[in-house]
Coordinates of C-alpha atoms in Angstrom, one line a residue:
M1432 CA 18.4 -7.3 -15.2
E1433 CA 15.4 -8.4 -16.5
A1434 CA 13.6 -8.9 -13.6
E1435 CA 15.2 -6.0 -11.8
R1436 CA 13.6 -4.0 -14.5
D1437 CA 10.4 -4.7 -14.8
L1438 CA 10.4 -4.4 -10.5
H1439 CA 11.6 -0.7 -10.8
E1440 CA 9.2 -0.1 -13.6
N1441 CA 6.3 -1.7 -11.2
M1442 CA 7.4 0.7 -8.2
M1443 CA 8.0 3.4 -10.5
R1444 CA 4.7 3.1 -11.0
I1445 CA 3.6 3.3 -7.8
A1446 CA 5.5 6.3 -7.1
D1447 CA 3.1 7.7 -10.0
A1448 CA 0.3 6.8 -8.3
G1449 CA 1.1 8.7 -5.0
E1450 CA 2.4 11.8 -6.8
R1451 CA -1.1 11.6 -8.7
K1452 CA -2.9 11.1 -5.3
S1453 CA -1.0 14.4 -3.9
R1454 CA -2.5 15.8 -7.0
L1455 CA -5.8 15.4 -6.7
L1456 CA -6.1 15.7 -3.0
D1457 CA -5.5 19.2 -3.7
D1458 CA -7.6 19.5 -6.0
P1459 CA -10.5 21.2 -4.0
D1460 CA -13.1 20.1 -6.8
V1461 CA -12.3 16.3 -6.9
P1462 CA -14.4 15.0 -3.8
L1463 CA -12.0 11.8 -1.7
T1464 CA -14.1 9.5 -3.3
E1465 CA -12.7 10.2 -6.3
V1466 CA -9.3 10.1 -5.3
Y1467 CA -10.1 6.7 -3.5
E1468 CA -11.6 5.1 -6.3
D1469 CA -9.0 6.0 -8.9
E1470 CA -6.5 4.6 -6.4
L1471 CA -8.0 1.8 -6.3
D1472 CA -7.8 1.3 -10.0
E1473 CA -4.4 1.7 -10.0
M1474 CA -4.4 -0.8 -7.2
S1475 CA -6.3 -3.2 -9.4
R1476 CA -3.8 -2.7 -12.4
S1477 CA -0.8 -4.0 -9.9
F1478 CA -1.9 -6.1 -8.8
E1479 CA -3.9 -8.3 -12.0
Y1480 CA -0.5 -7.6 -13.3
R1481 CA 1.1 -9.3 -10.8
L1482 CA -1.5 -12.2 -10.5
Q1483 CA -0.7 -12.9 -14.5
Q1484 CA 3.0 -13.0 -14.2
V1485 CA 2.7 -15.4 -11.3
A1486 CA -0.4 -17.8 -12.6
G1487 CA -1.1 -16.7 -16.0
E1488 CA -4.3 -15.4 -17.5
D1489 CA -6.5 -17.8 -15.8
Y1490 CA -5.0 -16.4 -12.1
Y1491 CA -8.7 -16.0 -11.1
D1492 CA -9.5 -19.9 -12.1
V1493 CA -5.5 -21.2 -10.1
A1494 CA -7.2 -18.5 -6.7
T1495 CA -10.9 -20.6 -6.5
A1496 CA -8.7 -24.3 -7.1
Y1497 CA -6.8 -23.6 -4.0
L1498 CA -9.7 -22.2 -2.2
D1499 CA -11.6 -25.0 -3.0
G1500 CA -8.7 -27.8 -2.2
E1501 CA -8.1 -28.6 -5.8
R1502 CA -4.6 -27.5 -5.9
D1503 CA -2.3 -27.3 -2.6
D1504 CA 1.0 -24.5 -3.7
W1505 CA 2.9 -21.8 -2.9
I1506 CA 1.1 -20.2 -7.4
G1507 CA -2.6 -20.7 -6.1
A1508 CA -2.1 -20.0 -2.4
L1509 CA -0.1 -16.2 -3.8
A1510 CA -3.5 -15.9 -6.1
A1511 CA -5.5 -16.8 -3.5
Y1512 CA -4.1 -14.0 -1.0
Y1513 CA -3.8 -11.5 -3.6
L1514 CA -7.3 -11.2 -4.8
E1515 CA -8.6 -11.8 -1.7
C1516 CA -6.7 -8.3 -0.7
Y1517 CA -8.0 -7.0 -3.5
Y1518 CA -11.5 -7.6 -2.2
R1519 CA -10.8 -6.0 0.8
L1520 CA -9.0 -2.8 -1.1
Q1521 CA -12.9 -2.6 -2.5
E1522 CA -14.0 -2.1 1.2
R1523 CA -11.4 0.4 2.5
Y1524 CA -13.7 4.2 1.9
T1525 CA -17.0 2.3 3.3
V1526 CA -15.5 -0.3 6.0
D1527 CA -14.7 1.6 9.1
E1528 CA -12.0 1.5 11.5
Q1529 CA -9.8 -1.2 9.1
I1530 CA -5.6 -0.1 8.6
F1531 CA -4.0 -1.9 5.3
L1532 CA -0.2 -1.8 5.4
L1533 CA 1.7 -2.3 2.6
V1534 CA 6.2 -2.9 2.6
I1535 CA 7.7 -3.7 -0.3
L1536 CA 11.7 -4.6 0.2
R1537 CA 14.2 -5.1 -2.3
Y1538 CA 17.3 -7.8 -0.9
P1539 CA 20.6 -8.6 -3.3
D1540 CA 18.8 -11.1 -5.2
S1541 CA 14.7 -10.3 -4.7
F1542 CA 12.4 -8.6 -3.2
T1543 CA 9.8 -9.0 -0.5
V1544 CA 5.7 -8.0 -0.5
N1545 CA 3.8 -7.8 3.0
L1546 CA -0.1 -6.6 2.4
S1547 CA -1.6 -6.8 6.2
F1548 CA -5.2 -5.5 6.5
L1549 CA -5.8 -4.9 10.7
T1550 CA -8.0 -3.4 13.4
G1551 CA -6.2 -1.2 15.8
D1552 CA -5.2 2.5 15.9
V1553 CA -2.5 4.8 13.5
G1554 CA -0.2 6.5 15.8
A1555 CA 0.7 10.1 15.7
D1556 CA 3.5 9.4 12.9
A1557 CA 0.9 9.6 10.4
V1558 CA -0.4 12.3 8.2
R1559 CA -5.1 12.9 9.0
Y1560 CA -6.8 14.2 7.0
E1561 CA -11.4 14.6 7.0
S1562 CA -13.9 14.0 4.2
S1563 CA -17.0 16.5 5.2
T1564 CA -19.2 14.4 3.7
L1565 CA -18.8 11.0 6.0
A1566 CA -19.1 13.2 9.2
E1567 CA -22.4 12.7 10.6
E1568 CA -22.8 15.7 12.8
D1569 CA -26.5 17.9 12.2
L1570 CA -24.5 21.3 12.1
T1571 CA -25.8 24.7 10.8
D1572 CA -25.0 26.1 7.4
S1573 CA -22.2 28.1 9.5
D1574 CA -20.3 24.7 11.0
R1575 CA -20.7 23.2 7.4
E1576 CA -18.4 25.6 6.0
Q1577 CA -16.4 25.5 8.5
L1578 CA -16.1 21.8 8.2
Y1579 CA -15.4 21.5 4.8
A1580 CA -13.2 25.1 5.0
D1581 CA -11.0 22.3 7.8
S1582 CA -11.1 19.2 5.2
Q1583 CA -9.7 21.1 2.2
Y1584 CA -6.8 22.2 4.8
S1585 CA -6.4 19.0 5.9
Q1586 CA -6.6 17.6 2.3
H1587 CA -4.0 19.3 1.1
K1588 CA -1.7 19.0 4.5
A1589 CA -2.0 15.0 3.3
A1590 CA -0.9 16.2 -0.7
E1591 CA 1.9 18.5 0.9
Y1592 CA 3.2 15.1 2.7
L1593 CA 2.7 12.9 -0.3
R1594 CA 4.1 15.2 -2.7
E1595 CA 7.8 15.1 -0.2
N1596 CA 7.9 11.2 1.0
V1597 CA 7.0 9.2 -2.6
D1598 CA 11.0 9.7 -3.6
C1599 CA 11.0 7.4 -0.8
I1600 CA 10.0 4.2 -3.1
R1601 CA 11.8 5.4 -6.4
D1602 CA 15.3 6.0 -4.0
A1603 CA 14.2 2.2 -2.6
F1604 CA 14.0 0.6 -6.2
P1605 CA 16.4 3.0 -8.9
D1606 CA 16.7 2.2 -12.4
P1607 CA 19.2 -0.7 -12.5
D1608 CA 20.7 0.2 -15.8
S1609 CA 21.6 3.4 -14.9
T1610 CA 23.1 2.4 -10.5
S1611 CA 25.4 0.6 -9.8
V1612 CA 25.0 -3.7 -8.0
A1613 CA 25.7 -1.8 -4.5
Q1614 CA 23.9 1.6 -4.5
R1615 CA 20.2 -0.7 -5.3
R1616 CA 21.3 -4.2 -3.0
Y1617 CA 18.5 -3.0 -0.1
G1618 CA 16.0 -0.9 0.0
G1619 CA 12.2 -1.0 0.5
F1620 CA 8.8 1.2 2.2
V1621 CA 6.3 0.7 3.9
H1622 CA 2.7 2.7 3.3
L1623 CA 0.2 2.7 6.0
T1624 CA -3.5 4.0 4.9
G1625 CA -6.4 3.9 7.9
R1626 CA -9.9 5.0 8.2
R1627 CA -12.0 5.6 11.4
G1628 CA -14.9 7.9 10.6
P1629 CA -14.6 10.9 8.4
T1630 CA -11.1 11.2 9.9
F1631 CA -8.4 9.5 7.1
A1632 CA -4.6 8.4 8.0
E1633 CA -1.9 8.2 5.7
V1634 CA 1.9 6.7 6.5
L1635 CA 4.6 6.6 3.5
D1636 CA 7.9 6.3 4.7
S1637 CA 11.2 4.6 3.7
L1638 CA 12.1 1.1 5.6
S1639 CA 15.5 -0.1 5.5
P1640 CA 15.3 -4.4 5.1
D1641 CA 17.4 -6.7 7.8
P1642 CA 20.5 -7.8 5.6
D1643 CA 20.8 -10.9 7.7
R1644 CA 17.0 -11.7 6.7
F1645 CA 18.1 -14.5 4.7
D1646 CA 20.2 -17.1 4.9
D1647 CA 20.0 -18.6 0.9
E1648 CA 19.7 -17.1 -2.4
A1649 CA 16.2 -17.4 -3.6
S1650 CA 16.2 -19.2 -6.6
T1651 CA 12.4 -19.5 -7.2
P1652 CA 10.1 -17.3 -6.0
G1653 CA 7.4 -18.6 -3.4
I1654 CA 5.6 -17.3 0.3
V1655 CA 8.0 -16.6 3.1
P1656 CA 7.3 -15.9 7.1
E1657 CA 7.0 -12.3 7.8
G1658 CA 9.7 -10.5 7.8
P1659 CA 11.5 -8.6 11.1
E1660 CA 10.8 -5.5 9.2
A1661 CA 6.9 -5.9 8.9
K1662 CA 6.7 -6.6 12.2
R1663 CA 8.2 -3.8 13.3
A1664 CA 6.7 -1.5 10.8
K1665 CA 3.3 -2.6 13.1
R1666 CA 4.7 -2.3 16.4
D1667 CA 5.9 1.1 15.2
L1668 CA 3.2 2.4 13.9
L1669 CA 0.1 1.7 15.2
T1670 CA -1.3 0.4 18.6
D1671 CA -3.6 -2.2 19.7
A1672 CA -3.4 -3.4 16.3
D1673 CA -4.8 -6.8 14.7
V1674 CA -4.4 -8.9 12.2
V1675 CA -7.3 -9.3 9.7
L1676 CA -6.1 -10.9 6.9

C-alpha cells in the first residue's frame, strides 16, 4: 500500500505541474521560455526523486559506473537511462524537430514508465501553439503585432486543452486510500511534446494498459521491453517516427 501511495503522490505532482503549465501558457506576461523552464524544473525534481529511489543518493556515480562498464545491472542501466533523458529534456526548447513521449501505465501489481525521444511528424490530434520569439521572418511592425496576437491566442487554446485533459492523470492513478482495489487495477496516460520551428505540438490523453502484457506478478523492479501500448501511441500520434532514445 505504501508503494501505491507513493505512486499516487508522484502522479498528482505531474498533474499539478500540468495545471501550472496551463496557467503560465495563459498568462501573456510569461514568455514561452519561462513556461518550459518551469516545466523542466519540475521534471528534474521528479527525475531526481526517482533516481534516489532506484539508486540512492549517489545515483550519478551509479550511472557513470554503468556507462564506463564498471557495473552491469538494471539499477545502473536505469540510472544511466534517466540521466540521459534528463539531459535531452534540457534541449527541448532549443533543439528543433525532437519529440518527447512519456507513457506511464499501472497494472494490478506494478507500473511502467516509458520515456522516448523521437524524430518525425506529430499528427493532427495534437494541440499546436506558437512562440513569436522563435519566428525568423523579417516582419513589419504590423505583421509582428499580428504574429504576437496569433501566438498568444494559440497559447490560450493550448492552455484550455491542458486544463481539460490533465484529469486523465488523476483518473488513471486514484488515491489508494479512498478507492477500491477494483477501481485502480489499470490506468495510464500518454504525454507528447514536440517542436518544429516556432510551432510546438502537445498531446495529453488517457491510454489503456494491455491486461495481457505480463504473465507473472512483478517481484522486483527492473527494465522490461517496450509494451504494445507505447508502440500503439507512437503509431497513432506520429508519422515517419524514428527513435533517438
